[in-house]
Backbone atoms as SQL, in Angstrom:
CREATE TABLE atoms (id INTEGER PRIMARY KEY, chain TEXT, resi INTEGER, resn TEXT, atom TEXT, x REAL, y REAL, z REAL);
INSERT INTO atoms VALUES
  (1, 'A', 1, 'MET', 'N', 1.522, 7.114, 24.283),
  (2, 'A', 1, 'MET', 'CA', 0.258, 7.087, 23.336),
  (3, 'A', 1, 'MET', 'C', 1.101, 7.011, 21.781),
  (4, 'A', 2, 'THR', 'N', 1.234, 6.157, 21.579),
  (5, 'A', 2, 'THR', 'CA', 1.866, 6.038, 20.147),
  (6, 'A', 2, 'THR', 'C', 1.180, 7.051, 18.402),
  (7, 'A', 3, 'LYS', 'N', 2.464, 6.938, 18.263),
  (8, 'A', 3, 'LYS', 'CA', 2.429, 7.938, 16.853),
  (9, 'A', 3, 'LYS', 'C', 1.534, 7.163, 15.495),
  (10, 'A', 4, 'PRO', 'N', 0.253, 7.809, 15.274),
  (11, 'A', 4, 'PRO', 'CA', -0.699, 7.174, 14.052),
  (12, 'A', 4, 'PRO', 'C', 0.162, 6.847, 12.881),
  (13, 'A', 5, 'ASP', 'N', -0.314, 5.766, 12.115),
  (14, 'A', 5, 'ASP', 'CA', 0.623, 5.939, 10.696),
  (15, 'A', 5, 'ASP', 'C', 0.154, 7.055, 10.323),
  (16, 'A', 6, 'ILE', 'N', 0.590, 7.540, 9.123),
  (17, 'A', 6, 'ILE', 'CA', -0.025, 9.030, 8.513),
  (18, 'A', 6, 'ILE', 'C', 0.466, 8.483, 6.930),
  (19, 'A', 7, 'TRP', 'N', 1.391, 7.791, 6.194),
  (20, 'A', 7, 'TRP', 'CA', 1.938, 7.751, 5.070),
  (21, 'A', 7, 'TRP', 'C', 1.590, 6.346, 4.467),
  (22, 'A', 8, 'TYR', 'N', 1.018, 5.907, 3.254),
  (23, 'A', 8, 'TYR', 'CA', 0.705, 4.812, 2.718),
  (24, 'A', 8, 'TYR', 'C', 1.644, 4.326, 1.471),
  (25, 'A', 9, 'VAL', 'N', 1.775, 2.958, 1.547),
  (26, 'A', 9, 'VAL', 'CA', 2.505, 2.902, 0.058),
  (27, 'A', 9, 'VAL', 'C', 1.620, 1.718, -1.240),
  (28, 'A', 10, 'ALA', 'N', 0.857, 2.013, -1.346),
  (29, 'A', 10, 'ALA', 'CA', 0.262, 0.553, -2.315),
  (30, 'A', 10, 'ALA', 'C', 0.847, 0.405, -3.438),
  (31, 'A', 11, 'PHE', 'N', 0.654, -1.024, -3.462),
  (32, 'A', 11, 'PHE', 'CA', 2.005, -1.601, -4.732),
  (33, 'A', 11, 'PHE', 'C', 1.412, -2.667, -5.040),
  (34, 'A', 12, 'GLY', 'N', 1.937, -3.384, -5.979),
  (35, 'A', 12, 'GLY', 'CA', 1.541, -4.884, -6.632),
  (36, 'A', 12, 'GLY', 'C', 2.526, -4.817, -8.384),
  (37, 'A', 13, 'PRO', 'N', 2.650, -6.075, -8.676),
  (38, 'A', 13, 'PRO', 'CA', 3.025, -6.523, -9.390),
  (39, 'A', 13, 'PRO', 'C', 2.495, -5.370, -10.929),
  (40, 'A', 14, 'ASP', 'N', 3.779, -5.222, -11.614),
  (41, 'A', 14, 'ASP', 'CA', 3.722, -4.039, -12.868),
  (42, 'A', 14, 'ASP', 'C', 2.576, -4.693, -13.636),
  (43, 'A', 15, 'LYS', 'N', 1.279, -3.827, -14.354),
  (44, 'A', 15, 'LYS', 'CA', 0.111, -4.470, -14.993),
  (45, 'A', 15, 'LYS', 'C', 0.669, -4.424, -16.370),
  (46, 'A', 16, 'SER', 'N', 1.882, -4.185, -16.711),
  (47, 'A', 16, 'SER', 'CA', 2.011, -4.453, -18.236),
  (48, 'A', 16, 'SER', 'C', 3.269, -5.326, -18.560),
  (49, 'A', 17, 'VAL', 'N', 3.481, -6.340, -17.218),
  (50, 'A', 17, 'VAL', 'CA', 3.872, -7.423, -17.378),
  (51, 'A', 17, 'VAL', 'C', 3.103, -8.655, -17.146),
  (52, 'A', 18, 'LYS', 'N', 2.648, -9.605, -17.999),
  (53, 'A', 18, 'LYS', 'CA', 1.651, -10.561, -18.077),
  (54, 'A', 18, 'LYS', 'C', 2.934, -12.054, -17.502),
  (55, 'A', 19, 'SER', 'N', 2.773, -12.194, -16.191),
  (56, 'A', 19, 'SER', 'CA', 3.771, -13.190, -15.681),
  (57, 'A', 19, 'SER', 'C', 2.705, -14.688, -15.624),
  (58, 'A', 20, 'ASP', 'N', 1.793, -14.301, -15.322),
  (59, 'A', 20, 'ASP', 'CA', 0.366, -15.516, -15.364),
  (60, 'A', 20, 'ASP', 'C', -0.724, -15.397, -16.294),
  (61, 'A', 21, 'THR', 'N', -0.956, -15.689, -16.627),
  (62, 'A', 21, 'THR', 'CA', -1.838, -15.831, -17.635),
  (63, 'A', 21, 'THR', 'C', -3.414, -16.308, -17.049),
  (64, 'A', 22, 'ARG', 'N', -3.115, -17.213, -15.736),
  (65, 'A', 22, 'ARG', 'CA', -3.959, -17.338, -15.050),
  (66, 'A', 22, 'ARG', 'C', -4.750, -16.543, -14.300),
  (67, 'A', 23, 'ALA', 'N', -4.019, -15.485, -14.004),
  (68, 'A', 23, 'ALA', 'CA', -4.580, -14.752, -13.281),
  (69, 'A', 23, 'ALA', 'C', -5.483, -13.809, -13.315),
  (70, 'A', 24, 'ALA', 'N', -6.545, -13.608, -12.694),
  (71, 'A', 24, 'ALA', 'CA', -7.529, -13.277, -13.257),
  (72, 'A', 24, 'ALA', 'C', -8.013, -11.821, -13.011),
  (73, 'A', 25, 'GLY', 'N', -6.856, -11.095, -12.179),
  (74, 'A', 25, 'GLY', 'CA', -6.807, -9.407, -11.846),
  (75, 'A', 25, 'GLY', 'C', -5.393, -8.976, -11.066),
  (76, 'A', 26, 'THR', 'N', -5.111, -8.390, -11.244),
  (77, 'A', 26, 'THR', 'CA', -4.107, -7.514, -10.323),
  (78, 'A', 26, 'THR', 'C', -4.218, -7.451, -9.472),
  (79, 'A', 27, 'VAL', 'N', -3.203, -7.804, -8.085),
  (80, 'A', 27, 'VAL', 'CA', -3.681, -7.612, -6.827),
  (81, 'A', 27, 'VAL', 'C', -2.661, -6.895, -6.434),
  (82, 'A', 28, 'ARG', 'N', -3.359, -5.809, -5.840),
  (83, 'A', 28, 'ARG', 'CA', -2.565, -4.455, -5.151),
  (84, 'A', 28, 'ARG', 'C', -2.344, -4.369, -3.198),
  (85, 'A', 29, 'THR', 'N', -1.378, -4.543, -2.908),
  (86, 'A', 29, 'THR', 'CA', -1.501, -4.345, -1.360),
  (87, 'A', 29, 'THR', 'C', -1.180, -2.786, -0.893),
  (88, 'A', 30, 'THR', 'N', -1.546, -2.561, 0.166),
  (89, 'A', 30, 'THR', 'CA', -1.483, -1.699, 0.725),
  (90, 'A', 30, 'THR', 'C', -0.666, -1.599, 2.372),
  (91, 'A', 31, 'LYS', 'N', 0.558, -0.587, 2.644),
  (92, 'A', 31, 'LYS', 'CA', 1.046, -1.142, 3.823),
  (93, 'A', 31, 'LYS', 'C', 1.092, 0.410, 3.987),
  (94, 'A', 32, 'THR', 'N', 1.287, 0.531, 5.603),
  (95, 'A', 32, 'THR', 'CA', 0.830, 2.309, 6.233),
  (96, 'A', 32, 'THR', 'C', 2.347, 2.032, 6.845),
  (97, 'A', 33, 'PHE', 'N', 2.807, 3.173, 7.205),
  (98, 'A', 33, 'PHE', 'CA', 3.570, 3.955, 7.546),
  (99, 'A', 33, 'PHE', 'C', 4.067, 4.975, 8.515),
  (100, 'A', 34, 'LYS', 'N', 4.751, 5.214, 9.747),
  (101, 'A', 34, 'LYS', 'CA', 4.265, 6.007, 10.520),
  (102, 'A', 34, 'LYS', 'C', 5.053, 7.856, 10.208),
  (103, 'A', 35, 'SER', 'N', 6.279, 7.183, 9.264),
  (104, 'A', 35, 'SER', 'CA', 7.129, 8.370, 8.768),
  (105, 'A', 35, 'SER', 'C', 7.214, 8.433, 6.734),
  (106, 'A', 36, 'GLU', 'N', 7.793, 9.299, 6.387),
  (107, 'A', 36, 'GLU', 'CA', 7.715, 9.786, 5.217),
  (108, 'A', 36, 'GLU', 'C', 8.825, 8.975, 4.546),
  (109, 'A', 37, 'ILE', 'N', 10.008, 8.985, 5.753),
  (110, 'A', 37, 'ILE', 'CA', 11.527, 8.178, 5.144),
  (111, 'A', 37, 'ILE', 'C', 11.413, 6.685, 5.438),
  (112, 'A', 38, 'ASP', 'N', 10.341, 6.337, 6.387),
  (113, 'A', 38, 'ASP', 'CA', 9.826, 4.507, 6.551),
  (114, 'A', 38, 'ASP', 'C', 9.082, 4.290, 5.125),
  (115, 'A', 39, 'ALA', 'N', 7.999, 5.243, 4.322),
  (116, 'A', 39, 'ALA', 'CA', 7.684, 5.057, 3.145),
  (117, 'A', 39, 'ALA', 'C', 8.590, 4.627, 2.009),
  (118, 'A', 40, 'LYS', 'N', 9.525, 5.881, 2.223),
  (119, 'A', 40, 'LYS', 'CA', 10.560, 5.800, 1.014),
  (120, 'A', 40, 'LYS', 'C', 11.280, 4.604, 0.867),
  (121, 'A', 41, 'LEU', 'N', 11.594, 4.288, 1.661),
  (122, 'A', 41, 'LEU', 'CA', 12.401, 3.200, 2.132),
  (123, 'A', 41, 'LEU', 'C', 12.010, 1.506, 1.583),
  (124, 'A', 42, 'PHE', 'N', 10.591, 1.706, 1.768),
  (125, 'A', 42, 'PHE', 'CA', 9.808, 0.852, 1.401),
  (126, 'A', 42, 'PHE', 'C', 9.553, 0.451, -0.133),
  (127, 'A', 43, 'ALA', 'N', 8.686, 1.679, -0.531),
  (128, 'A', 43, 'ALA', 'CA', 9.066, 2.511, -1.876),
  (129, 'A', 43, 'ALA', 'C', 10.209, 1.891, -2.867),
  (130, 'A', 44, 'GLN', 'N', 11.131, 2.039, -2.309),
  (131, 'A', 44, 'GLN', 'CA', 12.146, 1.745, -2.747),
  (132, 'A', 44, 'GLN', 'C', 12.748, 0.329, -2.871),
  (133, 'A', 45, 'GLN', 'N', 12.565, -0.887, -2.407),
  (134, 'A', 45, 'GLN', 'CA', 12.478, -1.805, -2.293),
  (135, 'A', 45, 'GLN', 'C', 11.671, -2.466, -3.310),
  (136, 'A', 46, 'ILE', 'N', 10.290, -2.030, -3.123),
  (137, 'A', 46, 'ILE', 'CA', 8.870, -2.324, -4.386),
  (138, 'A', 46, 'ILE', 'C', 9.555, -2.067, -5.948),
  (139, 'A', 47, 'ILE', 'N', 10.291, -0.844, -5.918),
  (140, 'A', 47, 'ILE', 'CA', 10.707, -0.832, -7.392),
  (141, 'A', 47, 'ILE', 'C', 11.629, -1.233, -7.651),
  (142, 'A', 48, 'ALA', 'N', 12.720, -1.413, -6.676),
  (143, 'A', 48, 'ALA', 'CA', 13.848, -2.597, -6.907),
  (144, 'A', 48, 'ALA', 'C', 13.090, -4.147, -7.320),
  (145, 'A', 49, 'LYS', 'N', 11.902, -4.397, -7.078),
  (146, 'A', 49, 'LYS', 'CA', 11.417, -5.922, -7.778),
  (147, 'A', 49, 'LYS', 'C', 10.538, -5.339, -8.803),
  (148, 'A', 50, 'GLY', 'N', 10.743, -4.426, -9.321),
  (149, 'A', 50, 'GLY', 'CA', 10.396, -4.130, -10.975),
  (150, 'A', 50, 'GLY', 'C', 8.665, -3.991, -10.746),
  (151, 'A', 51, 'TRP', 'N', 8.109, -3.673, -9.403),
  (152, 'A', 51, 'TRP', 'CA', 6.945, -3.670, -9.174),
  (153, 'A', 51, 'TRP', 'C', 6.188, -2.175, -9.225),
  (154, 'A', 52, 'THR', 'N', 5.050, -1.974, -9.488),
  (155, 'A', 52, 'THR', 'CA', 4.605, -0.522, -9.350),
  (156, 'A', 52, 'THR', 'C', 3.868, -0.123, -7.902),
  (157, 'A', 53, 'ALA', 'N', 3.908, 1.435, -7.362),
  (158, 'A', 53, 'ALA', 'CA', 3.579, 1.452, -6.845),
  (159, 'A', 53, 'ALA', 'C', 3.084, 3.014, -6.969),
  (160, 'A', 54, 'THR', 'N', 2.026, 3.657, -5.814),
  (161, 'A', 54, 'THR', 'CA', 1.574, 5.000, -5.130),
  (162, 'A', 54, 'THR', 'C', 1.922, 5.253, -3.727),
  (163, 'A', 55, 'ALA', 'N', 1.795, 6.507, -3.425),
  (164, 'A', 55, 'ALA', 'CA', 2.268, 6.996, -2.260),
  (165, 'A', 55, 'ALA', 'C', 1.308, 7.848, -1.589),
  (166, 'A', 56, 'GLY', 'N', 1.181, 8.349, -0.315),
  (167, 'A', 56, 'GLY', 'CA', 0.528, 9.209, -0.320),
  (168, 'A', 56, 'GLY', 'C', 0.592, 9.332, 1.408),
  (169, 'A', 57, 'THR', 'N', -0.298, 10.309, 2.060),
  (170, 'A', 57, 'THR', 'CA', -0.696, 10.442, 2.999),
  (171, 'A', 57, 'THR', 'C', -1.764, 9.898, 3.247),
  (172, 'A', 58, 'LEU', 'N', -2.274, 9.371, 4.781),
  (173, 'A', 58, 'LEU', 'CA', -3.475, 8.918, 4.791),
  (174, 'A', 58, 'LEU', 'C', -4.546, 10.317, 5.083),
  (175, 'A', 59, 'ASN', 'N', -5.713, 10.097, 5.225),
  (176, 'A', 59, 'ASN', 'CA', -6.732, 10.928, 5.891),
  (177, 'A', 59, 'ASN', 'C', -6.622, 10.775, 7.423),
  (178, 'A', 60, 'PRO', 'N', -6.838, 11.539, 8.023),
  (179, 'A', 60, 'PRO', 'CA', -7.629, 13.274, 7.680),
  (180, 'A', 60, 'PRO', 'C', -5.906, 14.261, 7.831),
  (181, 'A', 61, 'HIS', 'N', -4.436, 13.423, 7.644),
  (182, 'A', 61, 'HIS', 'CA', -3.569, 13.977, 7.624),
  (183, 'A', 61, 'HIS', 'C', -3.610, 15.363, 6.687),
  (184, 'A', 62, 'GLN', 'N', -2.881, 16.373, 7.382),
  (185, 'A', 62, 'GLN', 'CA', -3.300, 17.649, 6.491),
  (186, 'A', 62, 'GLN', 'C', -1.629, 17.737, 6.399),
  (187, 'A', 63, 'PRO', 'N', -0.848, 18.706, 5.653),
  (188, 'A', 63, 'PRO', 'CA', -1.424, 18.848, 3.650),
  (189, 'A', 63, 'PRO', 'C', -1.705, 17.482, 3.414),
  (190, 'A', 64, 'LYS', 'N', -2.585, 17.187, 2.333),
  (191, 'A', 64, 'LYS', 'CA', -2.733, 15.958, 1.794),
  (192, 'A', 64, 'LYS', 'C', -1.312, 15.773, 0.579),
  (193, 'A', 65, 'LYS', 'N', -1.247, 14.798, 0.637),
  (194, 'A', 65, 'LYS', 'CA', 0.367, 14.694, -0.202),
  (195, 'A', 65, 'LYS', 'C', -0.140, 13.027, -1.065),
  (196, 'A', 66, 'THR', 'N', 0.415, 13.257, -2.672),
  (197, 'A', 66, 'THR', 'CA', -0.089, 12.320, -3.137),
  (198, 'A', 66, 'THR', 'C', 1.163, 11.946, -4.086),
  (199, 'A', 67, 'ILE', 'N', 1.357, 11.046, -4.442),
  (200, 'A', 67, 'ILE', 'CA', 2.861, 10.440, -4.868),
  (201, 'A', 67, 'ILE', 'C', 2.071, 9.236, -6.138),
  (202, 'A', 68, 'PRO', 'N', 1.771, 9.815, -7.489),
  (203, 'A', 68, 'PRO', 'CA', 1.729, 8.643, -8.760),
  (204, 'A', 68, 'PRO', 'C', 2.326, 7.804, -9.221),
  (205, 'A', 69, 'ALA', 'N', 2.281, 6.463, -9.673),
  (206, 'A', 69, 'ALA', 'CA', 3.423, 5.780, -9.826),
  (207, 'A', 69, 'ALA', 'C', 4.540, 6.634, -10.555),
  (208, 'A', 70, 'SER', 'N', 4.037, 7.629, -11.555),
  (209, 'A', 70, 'SER', 'CA', 4.711, 8.240, -12.825),
  (210, 'A', 70, 'SER', 'C', 5.734, 9.106, -12.031),
  (211, 'A', 71, 'GLN', 'N', 5.695, 9.557, -10.820),
  (212, 'A', 71, 'GLN', 'CA', 6.930, 10.398, -9.742),
  (213, 'A', 71, 'GLN', 'C', 7.569, 9.374, -8.712),
  (214, 'A', 72, 'ILE', 'N', 6.893, 8.070, -8.474),
  (215, 'A', 72, 'ILE', 'CA', 7.575, 7.126, -7.530),
  (216, 'A', 72, 'ILE', 'C', 8.497, 7.416, -7.196),
  (217, 'A', 73, 'GLU', 'N', 9.478, 6.992, -8.198),
  (218, 'A', 73, 'GLU', 'CA', 10.878, 6.604, -8.581),
  (219, 'A', 73, 'GLU', 'C', 11.759, 8.380, -7.837),
  (220, 'A', 74, 'ASP', 'N', 11.307, 9.168, -8.297),
  (221, 'A', 74, 'ASP', 'CA', 12.141, 9.950, -8.234),
  (222, 'A', 74, 'ASP', 'C', 11.553, 10.610, -6.355),
  (223, 'A', 75, 'TRP', 'N', 10.445, 10.663, -6.033),
  (224, 'A', 75, 'TRP', 'CA', 9.911, 10.383, -4.658),
  (225, 'A', 75, 'TRP', 'C', 11.144, 10.049, -3.502),
  (226, 'A', 76, 'ALA', 'N', 10.782, 8.442, -3.851),
  (227, 'A', 76, 'ALA', 'CA', 11.577, 7.573, -3.325),
  (228, 'A', 76, 'ALA', 'C', 13.256, 7.886, -3.655),
  (229, 'A', 77, 'ASP', 'N', 13.850, 8.406, -4.247),
  (230, 'A', 77, 'ASP', 'CA', 15.161, 8.776, -4.496),
  (231, 'A', 77, 'ASP', 'C', 16.179, 9.367, -3.350),
  (232, 'A', 78, 'PRO', 'N', 16.594, 8.823, -2.602),
  (233, 'A', 78, 'PRO', 'CA', 17.538, 9.303, -1.636),
  (234, 'A', 78, 'PRO', 'C', 18.406, 10.656, -1.878),
  (235, 'A', 79, 'ARG', 'N', 18.480, 10.698, -3.037),
  (236, 'A', 79, 'ARG', 'CA', 18.993, 12.065, -3.257),
  (237, 'A', 79, 'ARG', 'C', 18.304, 13.138, -3.525),
  (238, 'A', 80, 'PHE', 'N', 17.631, 12.935, -3.743),
  (239, 'A', 80, 'PHE', 'CA', 16.253, 13.693, -3.744),
  (240, 'A', 80, 'PHE', 'C', 15.250, 14.125, -2.435),
  (241, 'A', 81, 'SER', 'N', 15.662, 13.576, -1.386),
  (242, 'A', 81, 'SER', 'CA', 15.186, 13.702, -0.448),
  (243, 'A', 81, 'SER', 'C', 15.540, 14.876, 0.594),
  (244, 'A', 82, 'ALA', 'N', 14.514, 15.490, 1.779),
  (245, 'A', 82, 'ALA', 'CA', 14.859, 17.034, 1.885),
  (246, 'A', 82, 'ALA', 'C', 15.182, 16.482, 3.157);
């Protein structure tokens, strides 16, 4: 039996940067991961692109964790990994 995905990273272009005035709205995408390490590695790539991201655990995984955009860089930084 395969291990279920328990982490997600939701990401999209930075809303404060208007790169295309024709765009009707900001498109956000979510990708799921089996481990927190994989989610952090992906979030690092998204941040490097200059995009925004949030992360957290999927329901019904406990304990529930959410990482807001304001904390995503610190959370994904390998220097602060446990």
